[in-house]
Coordinates of C-alpha atoms and ligand atoms in Angstrom, one line a residue:
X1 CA -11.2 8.8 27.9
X2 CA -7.7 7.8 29.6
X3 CA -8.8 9.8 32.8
X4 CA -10.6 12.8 30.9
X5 CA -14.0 13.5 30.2
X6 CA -14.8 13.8 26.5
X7 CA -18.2 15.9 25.6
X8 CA -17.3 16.3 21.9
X9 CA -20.0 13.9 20.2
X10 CA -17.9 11.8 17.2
X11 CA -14.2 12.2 19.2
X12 CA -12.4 9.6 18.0
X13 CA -10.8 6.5 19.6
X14 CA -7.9 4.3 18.9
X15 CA -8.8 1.4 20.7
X16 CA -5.5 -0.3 21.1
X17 CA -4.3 3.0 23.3
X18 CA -7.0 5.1 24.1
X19 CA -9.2 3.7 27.7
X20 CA -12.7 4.4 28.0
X21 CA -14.5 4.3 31.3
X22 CA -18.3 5.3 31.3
X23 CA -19.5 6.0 35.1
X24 CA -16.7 4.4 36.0
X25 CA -17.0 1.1 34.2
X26 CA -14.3 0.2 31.1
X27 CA -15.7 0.1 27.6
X28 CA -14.3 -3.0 26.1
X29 CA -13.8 -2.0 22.9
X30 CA -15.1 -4.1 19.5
X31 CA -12.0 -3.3 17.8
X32 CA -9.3 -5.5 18.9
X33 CA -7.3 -4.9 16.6
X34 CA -5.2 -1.6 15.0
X35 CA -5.7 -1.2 11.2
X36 CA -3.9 1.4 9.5
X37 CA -3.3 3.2 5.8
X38 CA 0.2 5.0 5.7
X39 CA 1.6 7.0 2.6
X40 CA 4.8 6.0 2.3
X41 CA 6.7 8.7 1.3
X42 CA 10.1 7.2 -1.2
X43 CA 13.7 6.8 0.9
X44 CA 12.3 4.7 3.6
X45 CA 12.0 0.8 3.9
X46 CA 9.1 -1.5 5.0
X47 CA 10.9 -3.5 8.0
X48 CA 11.1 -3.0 11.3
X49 CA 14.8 -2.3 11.1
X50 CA 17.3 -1.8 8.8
X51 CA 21.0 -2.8 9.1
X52 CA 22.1 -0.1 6.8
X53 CA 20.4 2.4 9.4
X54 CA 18.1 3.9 6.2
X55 CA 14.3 5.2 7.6
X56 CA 11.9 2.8 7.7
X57 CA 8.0 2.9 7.7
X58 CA 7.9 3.1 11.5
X59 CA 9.2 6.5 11.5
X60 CA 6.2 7.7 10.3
X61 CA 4.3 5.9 13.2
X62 CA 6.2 7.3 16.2
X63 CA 3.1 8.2 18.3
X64 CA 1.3 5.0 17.9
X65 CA 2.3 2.4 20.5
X66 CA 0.6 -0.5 19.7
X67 CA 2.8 -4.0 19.0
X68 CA 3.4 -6.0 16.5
X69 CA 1.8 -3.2 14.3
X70 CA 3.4 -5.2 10.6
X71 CA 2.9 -4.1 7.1
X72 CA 0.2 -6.1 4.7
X73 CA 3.4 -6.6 2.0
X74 CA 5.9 -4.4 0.7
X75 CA 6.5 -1.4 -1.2
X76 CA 10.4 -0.7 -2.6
X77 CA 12.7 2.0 -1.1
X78 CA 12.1 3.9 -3.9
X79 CA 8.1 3.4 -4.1
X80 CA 5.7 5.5 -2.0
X81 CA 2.0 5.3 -1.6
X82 CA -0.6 3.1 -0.2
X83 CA 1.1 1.1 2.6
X84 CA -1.8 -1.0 5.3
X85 CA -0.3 -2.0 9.1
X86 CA -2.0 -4.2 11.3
X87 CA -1.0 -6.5 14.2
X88 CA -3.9 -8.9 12.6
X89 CA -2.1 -11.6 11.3
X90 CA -5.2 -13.1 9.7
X91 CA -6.2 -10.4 7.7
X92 CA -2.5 -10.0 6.7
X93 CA -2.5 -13.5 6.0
X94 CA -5.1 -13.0 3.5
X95 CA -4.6 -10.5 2.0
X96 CA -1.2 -11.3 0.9
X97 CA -1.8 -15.2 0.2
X98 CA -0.8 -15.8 -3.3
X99 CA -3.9 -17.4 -4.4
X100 CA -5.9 -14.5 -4.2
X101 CA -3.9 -11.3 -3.7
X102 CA -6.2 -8.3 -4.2
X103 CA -6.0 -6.0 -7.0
X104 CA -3.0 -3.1 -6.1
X105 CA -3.1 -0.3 -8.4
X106 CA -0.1 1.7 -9.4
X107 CA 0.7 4.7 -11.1
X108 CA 3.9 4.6 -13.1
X109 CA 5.7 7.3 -15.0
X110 CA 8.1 5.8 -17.2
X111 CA 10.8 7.2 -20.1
X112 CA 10.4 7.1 -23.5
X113 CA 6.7 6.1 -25.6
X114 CA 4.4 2.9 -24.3
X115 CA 3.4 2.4 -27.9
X116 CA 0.4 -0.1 -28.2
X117 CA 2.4 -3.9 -28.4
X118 CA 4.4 -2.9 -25.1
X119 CA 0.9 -2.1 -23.4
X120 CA -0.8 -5.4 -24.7
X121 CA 2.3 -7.4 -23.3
X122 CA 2.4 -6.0 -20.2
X123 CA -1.8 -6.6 -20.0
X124 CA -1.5 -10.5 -21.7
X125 CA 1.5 -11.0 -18.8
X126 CA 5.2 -10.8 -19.1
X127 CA 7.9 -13.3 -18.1
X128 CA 10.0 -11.8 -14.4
X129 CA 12.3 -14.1 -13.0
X130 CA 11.5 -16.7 -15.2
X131 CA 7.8 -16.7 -14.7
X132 CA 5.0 -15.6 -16.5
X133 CA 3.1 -12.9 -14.4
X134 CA -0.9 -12.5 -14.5
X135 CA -3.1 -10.4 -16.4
X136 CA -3.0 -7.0 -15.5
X137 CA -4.9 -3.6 -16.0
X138 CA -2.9 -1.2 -18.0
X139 CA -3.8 2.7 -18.9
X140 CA -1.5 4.6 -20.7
X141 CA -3.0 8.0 -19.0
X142 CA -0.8 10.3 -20.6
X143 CA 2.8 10.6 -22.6
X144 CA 4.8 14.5 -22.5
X145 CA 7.7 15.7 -22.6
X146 CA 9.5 12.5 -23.1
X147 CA 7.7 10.6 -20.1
X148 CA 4.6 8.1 -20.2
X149 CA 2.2 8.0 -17.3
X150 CA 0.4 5.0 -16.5
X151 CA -2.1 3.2 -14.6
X152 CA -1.3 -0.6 -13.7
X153 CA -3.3 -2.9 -12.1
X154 CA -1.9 -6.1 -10.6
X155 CA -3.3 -9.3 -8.4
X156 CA 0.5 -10.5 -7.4
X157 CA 3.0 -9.2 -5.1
X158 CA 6.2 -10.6 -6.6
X159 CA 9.2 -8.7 -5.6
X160 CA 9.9 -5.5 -7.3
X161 CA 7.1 -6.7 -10.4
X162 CA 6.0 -3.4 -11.5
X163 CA 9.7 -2.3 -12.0
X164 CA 10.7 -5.5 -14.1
X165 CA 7.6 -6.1 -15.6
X166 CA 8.4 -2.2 -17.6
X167 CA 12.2 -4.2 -17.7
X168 CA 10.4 -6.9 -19.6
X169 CA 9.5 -3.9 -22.2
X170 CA 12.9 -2.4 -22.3
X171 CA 11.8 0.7 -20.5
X172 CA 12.8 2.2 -16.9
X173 CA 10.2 3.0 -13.7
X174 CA 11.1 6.5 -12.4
X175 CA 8.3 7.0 -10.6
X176 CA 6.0 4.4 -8.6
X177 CA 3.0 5.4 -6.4
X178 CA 0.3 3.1 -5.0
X179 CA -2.9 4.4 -4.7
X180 CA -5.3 1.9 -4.4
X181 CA -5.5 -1.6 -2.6
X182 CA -8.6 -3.2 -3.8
X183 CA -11.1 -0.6 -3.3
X184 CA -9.2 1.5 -0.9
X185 CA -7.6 4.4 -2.0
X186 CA -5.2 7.0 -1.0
X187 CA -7.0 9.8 -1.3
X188 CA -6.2 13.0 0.2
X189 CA -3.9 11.5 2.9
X190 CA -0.4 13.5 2.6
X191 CA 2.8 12.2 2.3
X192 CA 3.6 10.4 5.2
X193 CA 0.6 10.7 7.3
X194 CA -1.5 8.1 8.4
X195 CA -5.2 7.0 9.4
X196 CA -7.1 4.5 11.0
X197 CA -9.2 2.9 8.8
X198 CA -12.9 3.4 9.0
X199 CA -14.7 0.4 10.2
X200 CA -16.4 0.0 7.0
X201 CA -12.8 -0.3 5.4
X202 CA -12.3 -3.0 7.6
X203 CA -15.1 -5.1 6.7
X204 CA -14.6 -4.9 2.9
X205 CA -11.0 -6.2 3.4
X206 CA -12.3 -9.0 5.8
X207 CA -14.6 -9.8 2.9
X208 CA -12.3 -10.0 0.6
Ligands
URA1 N1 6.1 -3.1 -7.7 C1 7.4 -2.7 -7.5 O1 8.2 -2.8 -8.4 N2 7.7 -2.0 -6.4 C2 6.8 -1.9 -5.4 O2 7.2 -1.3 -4.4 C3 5.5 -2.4 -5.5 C4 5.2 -3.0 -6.7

């Protein structure tokens, strides 16, 4: 592999840099694409660059030199989690296409109580910018010390929605995370590391 012989059996390959001869002949690879899950840390943005000179999601990618590597949606400056990157603009396409967004989930701490009627709004669908948004999945997981932990689950990707659909209940977001995109979940990743996906993660989201 790229001029080195490779004995360890499962060594992995990123097929969009990595070249793999066997007895001399390239491997064309099945992959043609890059798919990758990134946590986001909070303080960075998800464009390519910013005009204010703030980080941006691509900082957290330095070693990987493949182009047109773009992020399937957004998260906020101040949200972290979950973030995909691919240069497949089909997939992307899909995934993102308002008529069937897949299901992101959230977790949310938010100040103050989420008594029951705030919960069963935010669930029956709230009006943000002037528009009603979907059903959603709400949890209240736990409320201490003043702050209510939450787990939301949403099928849009309106701008900002999980912080002004809590607006639309009168309380703040202090803390957003992503954790799951459809079935795909952050797991152990840490805070600003990335992976490939696994080709079975691929699949489901082509399936979607
Ligand atoms: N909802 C938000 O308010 N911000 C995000 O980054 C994602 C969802």
């Amino acid at each position: 592999m790229n001029g080195k012989v490779v004995t360890e059996l499962g060594t992995s390959v990123n097929p969009a840099n990595d070249s793999v001869t066997v007895d001399g002949v390239r491997v064309k690879s099945v992959a043609e694409y890059t798919y990758i899950m990134l946590y986001k840390p909070k303080g960075c943005i998800t464009t390519v660059n910013d005009e204010l000179g703030r980080k941006t999601v691509y900082d957290y990618l330095t070693d990987i030199d493949v182009p047109h590597l773009v992020p399937v949606g957004r998260l906020d400056y101040d949200t972290e989690g979950l973030l995909l990157l691919t240069n497949d603009g089909d997939l992307t396409f899909s995934l993102t296409h308002p008529s069937h967004e897949v299901e992101k989930t959230y977790i949310v701490k938010v100040e103050g109580e989420m008594p029951e009627h705030k919960l069963a709004q935010l669930r029956k669908g709230v009006v943000i910018d002037g528009v009603k948004t979907n059903r959603s999945r709400v949890k209240l997981l736990e409320y201490k010390d003043g702050i209510s932990r939450l787990r939301v689950s949403i099928t849009e990707g309106r701008n900002r929605q999980v912080r002004k659909m809590f607006e639309a209940v009168e309380r703040e977001v202090i803390f957003l995370k992503r954790i799951a995109v459809g079935e795909l979940r952050l797991g152990g990743l840490a805070r600003g590391a990335y992976r490939y996906l696994t080709d079975a993660e691929i699949a489901y989201l082509k399936s979607l």
